[in-house]
Short mmCIF file of C-alpha atoms in Angstrom, two decimals:
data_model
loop_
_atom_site.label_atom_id
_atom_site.label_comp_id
_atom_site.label_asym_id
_atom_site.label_seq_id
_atom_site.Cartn_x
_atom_site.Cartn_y
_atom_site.Cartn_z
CA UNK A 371 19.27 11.16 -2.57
CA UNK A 372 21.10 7.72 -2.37
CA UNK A 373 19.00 4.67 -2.21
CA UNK A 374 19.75 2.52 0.22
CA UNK A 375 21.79 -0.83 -1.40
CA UNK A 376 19.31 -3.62 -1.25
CA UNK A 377 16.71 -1.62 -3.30
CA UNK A 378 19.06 -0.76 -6.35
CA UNK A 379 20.92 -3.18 -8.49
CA UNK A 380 20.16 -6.72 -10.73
CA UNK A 381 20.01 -8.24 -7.78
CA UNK A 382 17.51 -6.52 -5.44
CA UNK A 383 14.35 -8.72 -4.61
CA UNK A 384 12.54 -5.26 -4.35
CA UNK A 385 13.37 -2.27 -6.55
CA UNK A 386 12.89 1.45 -5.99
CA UNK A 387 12.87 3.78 -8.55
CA UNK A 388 11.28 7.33 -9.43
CA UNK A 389 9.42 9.11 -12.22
CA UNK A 390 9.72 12.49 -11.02
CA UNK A 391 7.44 13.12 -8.66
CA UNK A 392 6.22 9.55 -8.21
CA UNK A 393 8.49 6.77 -6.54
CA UNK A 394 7.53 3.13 -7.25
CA UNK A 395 8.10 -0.01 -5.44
CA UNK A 396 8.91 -3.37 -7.19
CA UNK A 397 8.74 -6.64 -6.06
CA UNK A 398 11.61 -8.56 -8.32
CA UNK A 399 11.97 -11.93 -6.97
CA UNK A 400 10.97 -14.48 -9.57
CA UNK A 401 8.98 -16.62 -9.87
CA UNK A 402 6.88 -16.05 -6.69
CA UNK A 403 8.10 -13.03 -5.03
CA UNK A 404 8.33 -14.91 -1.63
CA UNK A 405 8.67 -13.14 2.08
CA UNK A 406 11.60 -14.70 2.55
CA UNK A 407 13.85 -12.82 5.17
CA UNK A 408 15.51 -10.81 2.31
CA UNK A 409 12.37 -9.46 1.02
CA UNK A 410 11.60 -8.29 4.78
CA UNK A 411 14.93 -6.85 5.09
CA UNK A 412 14.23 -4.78 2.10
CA UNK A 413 10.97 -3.54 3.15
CA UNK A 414 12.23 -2.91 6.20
CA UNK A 415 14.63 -0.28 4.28
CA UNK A 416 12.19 0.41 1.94
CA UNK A 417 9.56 1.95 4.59
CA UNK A 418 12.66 3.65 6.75
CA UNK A 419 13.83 5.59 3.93
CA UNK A 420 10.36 6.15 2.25
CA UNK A 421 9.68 7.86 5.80
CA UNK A 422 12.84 9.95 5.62
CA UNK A 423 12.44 10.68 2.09
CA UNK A 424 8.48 11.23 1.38
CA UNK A 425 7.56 11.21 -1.87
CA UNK A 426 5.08 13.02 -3.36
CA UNK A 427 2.75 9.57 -3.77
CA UNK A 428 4.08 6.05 -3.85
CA UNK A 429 3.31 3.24 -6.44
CA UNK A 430 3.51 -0.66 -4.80
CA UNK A 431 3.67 -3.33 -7.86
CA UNK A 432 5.56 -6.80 -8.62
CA UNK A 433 7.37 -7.88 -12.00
CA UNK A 434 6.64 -11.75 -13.30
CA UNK A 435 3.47 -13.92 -13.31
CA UNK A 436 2.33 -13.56 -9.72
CA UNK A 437 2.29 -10.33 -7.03
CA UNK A 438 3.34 -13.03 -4.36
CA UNK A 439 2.54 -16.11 -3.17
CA UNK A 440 2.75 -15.26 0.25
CA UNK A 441 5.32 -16.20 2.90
CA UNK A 442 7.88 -18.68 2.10
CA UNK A 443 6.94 -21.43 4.41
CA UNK A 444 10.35 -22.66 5.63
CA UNK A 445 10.50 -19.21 7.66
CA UNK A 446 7.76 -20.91 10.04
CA UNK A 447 9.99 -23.93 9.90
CA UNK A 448 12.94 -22.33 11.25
CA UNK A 449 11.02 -19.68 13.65
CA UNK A 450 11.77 -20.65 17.20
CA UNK A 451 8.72 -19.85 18.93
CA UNK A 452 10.37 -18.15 22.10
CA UNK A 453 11.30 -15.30 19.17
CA UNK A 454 7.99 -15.46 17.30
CA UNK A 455 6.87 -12.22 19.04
CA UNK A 456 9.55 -10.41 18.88
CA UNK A 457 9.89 -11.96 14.88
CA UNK A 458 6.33 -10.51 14.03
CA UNK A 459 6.51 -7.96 16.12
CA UNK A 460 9.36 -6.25 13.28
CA UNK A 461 7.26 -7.48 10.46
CA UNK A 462 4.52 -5.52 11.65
CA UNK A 463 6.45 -2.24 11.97
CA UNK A 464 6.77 -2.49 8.06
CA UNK A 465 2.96 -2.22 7.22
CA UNK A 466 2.81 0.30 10.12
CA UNK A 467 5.47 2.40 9.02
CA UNK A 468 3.94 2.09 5.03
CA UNK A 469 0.59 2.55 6.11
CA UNK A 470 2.23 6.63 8.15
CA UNK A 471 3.92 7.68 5.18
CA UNK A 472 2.24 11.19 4.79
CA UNK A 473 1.55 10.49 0.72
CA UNK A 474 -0.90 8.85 -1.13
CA UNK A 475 -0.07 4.92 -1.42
CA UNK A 476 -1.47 2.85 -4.15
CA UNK A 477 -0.94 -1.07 -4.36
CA UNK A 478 -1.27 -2.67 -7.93
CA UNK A 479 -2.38 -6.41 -7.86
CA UNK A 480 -2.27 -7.68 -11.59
CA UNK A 481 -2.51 -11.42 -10.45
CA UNK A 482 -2.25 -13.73 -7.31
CA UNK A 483 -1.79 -12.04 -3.97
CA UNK A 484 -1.27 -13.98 -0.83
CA UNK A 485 -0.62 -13.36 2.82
CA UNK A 486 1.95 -10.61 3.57
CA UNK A 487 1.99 -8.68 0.20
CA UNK A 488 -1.64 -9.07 0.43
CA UNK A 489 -1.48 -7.26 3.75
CA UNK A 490 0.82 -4.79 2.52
CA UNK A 491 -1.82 -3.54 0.07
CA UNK A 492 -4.21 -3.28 3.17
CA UNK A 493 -2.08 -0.66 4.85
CA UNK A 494 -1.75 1.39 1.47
CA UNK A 495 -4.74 4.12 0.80
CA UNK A 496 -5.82 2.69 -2.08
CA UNK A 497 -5.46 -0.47 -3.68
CA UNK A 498 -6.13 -1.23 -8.01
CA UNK A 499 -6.28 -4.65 -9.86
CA UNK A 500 -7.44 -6.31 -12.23
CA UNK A 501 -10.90 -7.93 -12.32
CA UNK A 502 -9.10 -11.34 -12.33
CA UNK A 503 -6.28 -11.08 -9.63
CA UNK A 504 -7.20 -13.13 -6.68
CA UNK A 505 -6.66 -12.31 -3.27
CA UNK A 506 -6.00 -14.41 0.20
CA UNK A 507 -5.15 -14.52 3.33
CA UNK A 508 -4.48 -18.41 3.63
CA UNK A 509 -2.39 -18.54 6.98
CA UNK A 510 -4.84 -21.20 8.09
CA UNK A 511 -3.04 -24.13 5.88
CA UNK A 512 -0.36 -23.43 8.12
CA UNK A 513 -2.74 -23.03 11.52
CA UNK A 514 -1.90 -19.75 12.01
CA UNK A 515 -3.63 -16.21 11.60
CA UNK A 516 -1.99 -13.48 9.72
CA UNK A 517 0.64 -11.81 11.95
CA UNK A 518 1.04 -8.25 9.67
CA UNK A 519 -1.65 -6.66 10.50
CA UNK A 520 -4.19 -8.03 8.05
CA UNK A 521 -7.08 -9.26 9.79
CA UNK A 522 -7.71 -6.14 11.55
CA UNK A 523 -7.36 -3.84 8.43
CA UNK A 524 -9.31 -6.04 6.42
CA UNK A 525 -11.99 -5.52 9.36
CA UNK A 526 -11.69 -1.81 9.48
CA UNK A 527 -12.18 -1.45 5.39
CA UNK A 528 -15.18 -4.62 4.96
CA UNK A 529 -16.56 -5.07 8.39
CA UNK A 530 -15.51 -7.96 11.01
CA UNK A 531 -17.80 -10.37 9.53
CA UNK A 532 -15.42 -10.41 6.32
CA UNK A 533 -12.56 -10.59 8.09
CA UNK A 534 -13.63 -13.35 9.72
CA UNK A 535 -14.65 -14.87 6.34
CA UNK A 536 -11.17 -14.10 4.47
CA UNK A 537 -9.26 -15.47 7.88
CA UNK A 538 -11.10 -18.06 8.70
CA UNK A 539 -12.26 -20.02 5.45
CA UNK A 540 -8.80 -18.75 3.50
CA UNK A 541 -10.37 -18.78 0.37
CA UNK A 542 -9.44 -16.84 -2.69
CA UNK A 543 -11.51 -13.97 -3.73
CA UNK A 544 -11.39 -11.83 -7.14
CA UNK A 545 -10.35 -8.50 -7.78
CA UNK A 546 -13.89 -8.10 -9.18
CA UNK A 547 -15.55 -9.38 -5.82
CA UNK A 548 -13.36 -7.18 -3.55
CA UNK A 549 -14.58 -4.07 -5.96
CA UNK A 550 -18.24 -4.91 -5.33
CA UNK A 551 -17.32 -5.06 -1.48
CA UNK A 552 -15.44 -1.44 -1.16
CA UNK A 553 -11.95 -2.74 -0.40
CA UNK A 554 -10.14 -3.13 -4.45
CA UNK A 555 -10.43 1.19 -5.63
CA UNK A 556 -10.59 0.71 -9.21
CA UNK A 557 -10.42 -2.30 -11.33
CA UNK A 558 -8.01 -1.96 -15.13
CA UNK A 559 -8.18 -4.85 -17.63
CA UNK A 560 -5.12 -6.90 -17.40
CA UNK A 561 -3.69 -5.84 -21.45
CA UNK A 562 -3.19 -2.27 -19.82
CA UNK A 563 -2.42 -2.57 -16.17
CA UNK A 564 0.47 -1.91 -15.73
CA UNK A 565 0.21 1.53 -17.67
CA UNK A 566 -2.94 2.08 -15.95
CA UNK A 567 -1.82 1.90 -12.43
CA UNK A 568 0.97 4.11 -13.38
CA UNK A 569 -1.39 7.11 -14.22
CA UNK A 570 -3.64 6.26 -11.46
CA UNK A 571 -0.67 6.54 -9.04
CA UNK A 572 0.97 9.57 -10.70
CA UNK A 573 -2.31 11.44 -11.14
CA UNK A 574 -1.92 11.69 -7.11
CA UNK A 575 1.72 12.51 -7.60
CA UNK A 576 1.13 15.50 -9.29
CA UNK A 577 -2.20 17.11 -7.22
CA UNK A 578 -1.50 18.92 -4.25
CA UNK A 579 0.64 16.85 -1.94
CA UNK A 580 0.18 18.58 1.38
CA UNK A 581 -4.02 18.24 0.94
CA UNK A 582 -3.48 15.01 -0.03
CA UNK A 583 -1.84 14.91 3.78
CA UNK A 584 -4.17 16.12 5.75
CA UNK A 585 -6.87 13.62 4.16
CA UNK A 586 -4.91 11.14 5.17
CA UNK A 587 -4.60 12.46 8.48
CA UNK A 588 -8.40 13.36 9.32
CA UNK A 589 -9.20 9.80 7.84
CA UNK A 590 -6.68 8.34 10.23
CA UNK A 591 -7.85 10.63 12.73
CA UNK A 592 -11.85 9.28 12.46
CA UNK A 593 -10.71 5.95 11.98
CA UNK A 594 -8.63 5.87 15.42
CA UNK A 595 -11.06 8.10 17.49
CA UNK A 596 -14.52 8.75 15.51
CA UNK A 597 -15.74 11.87 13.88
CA UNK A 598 -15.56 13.61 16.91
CA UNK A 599 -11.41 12.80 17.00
CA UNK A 600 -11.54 14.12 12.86
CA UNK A 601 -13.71 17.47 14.14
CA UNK A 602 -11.07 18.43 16.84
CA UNK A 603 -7.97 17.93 14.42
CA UNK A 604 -9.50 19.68 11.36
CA UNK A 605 -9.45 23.54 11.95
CA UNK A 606 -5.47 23.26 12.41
CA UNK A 607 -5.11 20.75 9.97
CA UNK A 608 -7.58 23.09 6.94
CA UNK A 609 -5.34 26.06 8.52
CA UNK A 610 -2.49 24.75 7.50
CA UNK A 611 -3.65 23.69 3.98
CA UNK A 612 -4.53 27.11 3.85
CA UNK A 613 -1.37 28.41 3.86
CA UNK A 614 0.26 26.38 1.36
CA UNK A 615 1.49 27.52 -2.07
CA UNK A 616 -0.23 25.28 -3.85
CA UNK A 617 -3.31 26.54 -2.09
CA UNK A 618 -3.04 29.57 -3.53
CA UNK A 619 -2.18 29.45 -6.69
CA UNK A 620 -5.19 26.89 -7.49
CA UNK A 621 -7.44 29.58 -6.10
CA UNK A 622 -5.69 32.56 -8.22
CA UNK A 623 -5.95 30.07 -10.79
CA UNK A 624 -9.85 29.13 -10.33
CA UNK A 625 -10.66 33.06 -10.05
CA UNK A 626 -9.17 33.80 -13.13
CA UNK A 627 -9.60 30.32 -15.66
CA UNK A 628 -12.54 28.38 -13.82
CA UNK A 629 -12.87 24.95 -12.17
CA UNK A 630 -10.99 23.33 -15.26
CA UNK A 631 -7.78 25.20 -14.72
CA UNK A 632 -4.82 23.76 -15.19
CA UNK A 633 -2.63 24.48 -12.40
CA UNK A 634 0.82 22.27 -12.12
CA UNK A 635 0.52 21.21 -8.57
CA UNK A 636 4.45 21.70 -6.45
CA UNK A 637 3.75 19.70 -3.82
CA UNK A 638 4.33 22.80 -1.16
#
């Protein structure tokens, strides 16, 4: 598989690489790891070829001191605001497009996340940081609301009422506090992050991909049209769990060695 350009090289501001079954997503653009129109364009290619290319899960982290400080201001600066829809409208087809990739996404937040990366990590299935990282959406110093999709999946994972909080007051909150509220997954001491979001990530990599799927789908499916929406899709969607290798073997494999088997997972 060949990478697309902007994701390979000394000079990408986001990296993709893979450890087998796992690919993971860098953010490389010291110090701050701004959204600056070259770190869109390279989501933007990211996401595309992630959806062409599924992985078996996908890993979202950032080299240097900070995850990102947000948007780089000067792009509201030099928006002309007879193209701000159409402007926002693209940057929204990113976390769209990263939140319908068919495997399981995990964001890793070791330190300060602002404003787009921090919505990002909202349309990933699961997000892990440390007790310390802080997280904000702080559009209002710039008297504006966040335009990625943010508010609305911050609402759908804490309730409105801490949406409106986050939004509205733009205050910083800790890893530790989002933990307590349901929204940060797991929490890893910042000496061993990085290592620990690696096997929290590839632990999904390697269990069976295509169940992995259809959770996804009959969470999306509850979350767009209630349980009843979930009910209707999950006899087709079990069915075809059912008939998956994987499937199979893990039952052989339970039958014959017991709920701690050790069954290497294929993804099929």
């Amino acid at each position: 598989m060949t990478l697309p350009s902007s994701l390979t090289g000394e000079s990408a501001v986001l990296r993709l690489a893979f450890d087998g079954p796992l690919a993971v997503l860098t953010l490389h653009s010291p110090p701050m790891n701004l959204f600056d129109e070259a770190m869109w364009d390279a989501w933007a290619d990211a996401v595309t070829w992630l959806a062409s290319h599924p992985p078996r899960a996908l890993l979202v982290r950032s080299e240097g001191r900070v995850v990102s400080a947000g948007v780089d201001v000067r792009v509201f600066a030099g928006l002309d605001p007879k193209d701000a829809e159409a402007f926002w409208r693209s940057r929204l087809a990113i976390t769209r497009t990263l939140e319908a990739l068919p495997c399981p996404t995990v964001f890793a937040a070791h330190s300060l996340t602002l404003t787009a990366a921090f919505e990002l990590a909202l349309a990933c299935d699961l997000v892990v940081a440390t007790p310390q990282a802080r997280f904000g959406l702080v559009e209002r110093k710039v008297a504006f609301t966040p335009a990625m999709g943010g508010t609305q999946r911050l609402a759908e994972r804490v309730g409105p009422a801490r949406a409106r909080e986050l939004v509205m007051t733009g205050d910083l909150y800790r890893g530790s506090v989002l933990a307590d509220w349901g929204l940060v997954n797991a929490l890893f001491p910042p000496d061993s992050f990085d290592t620990d979001a690696h096997a929290y990530a590839m632990r999904l990599a390697t269990g069976p991909t295509r169940a992995h799927e259809a959770t996804k789908n009959v969470v999306r499916r509850y979350l767009d049209g209630g349980v009843s929406a979930a009910d209707a899709a999950l006899p087709a969607l079990a069915a075809a769990v059912a008939a998956t290798a994987d499937h199979g073997r893990a039952v052989t494999a339970f039958l014959a060695d017991g709920p701690e088997h050790t069954t290497e997972y294929q993804g099929r």
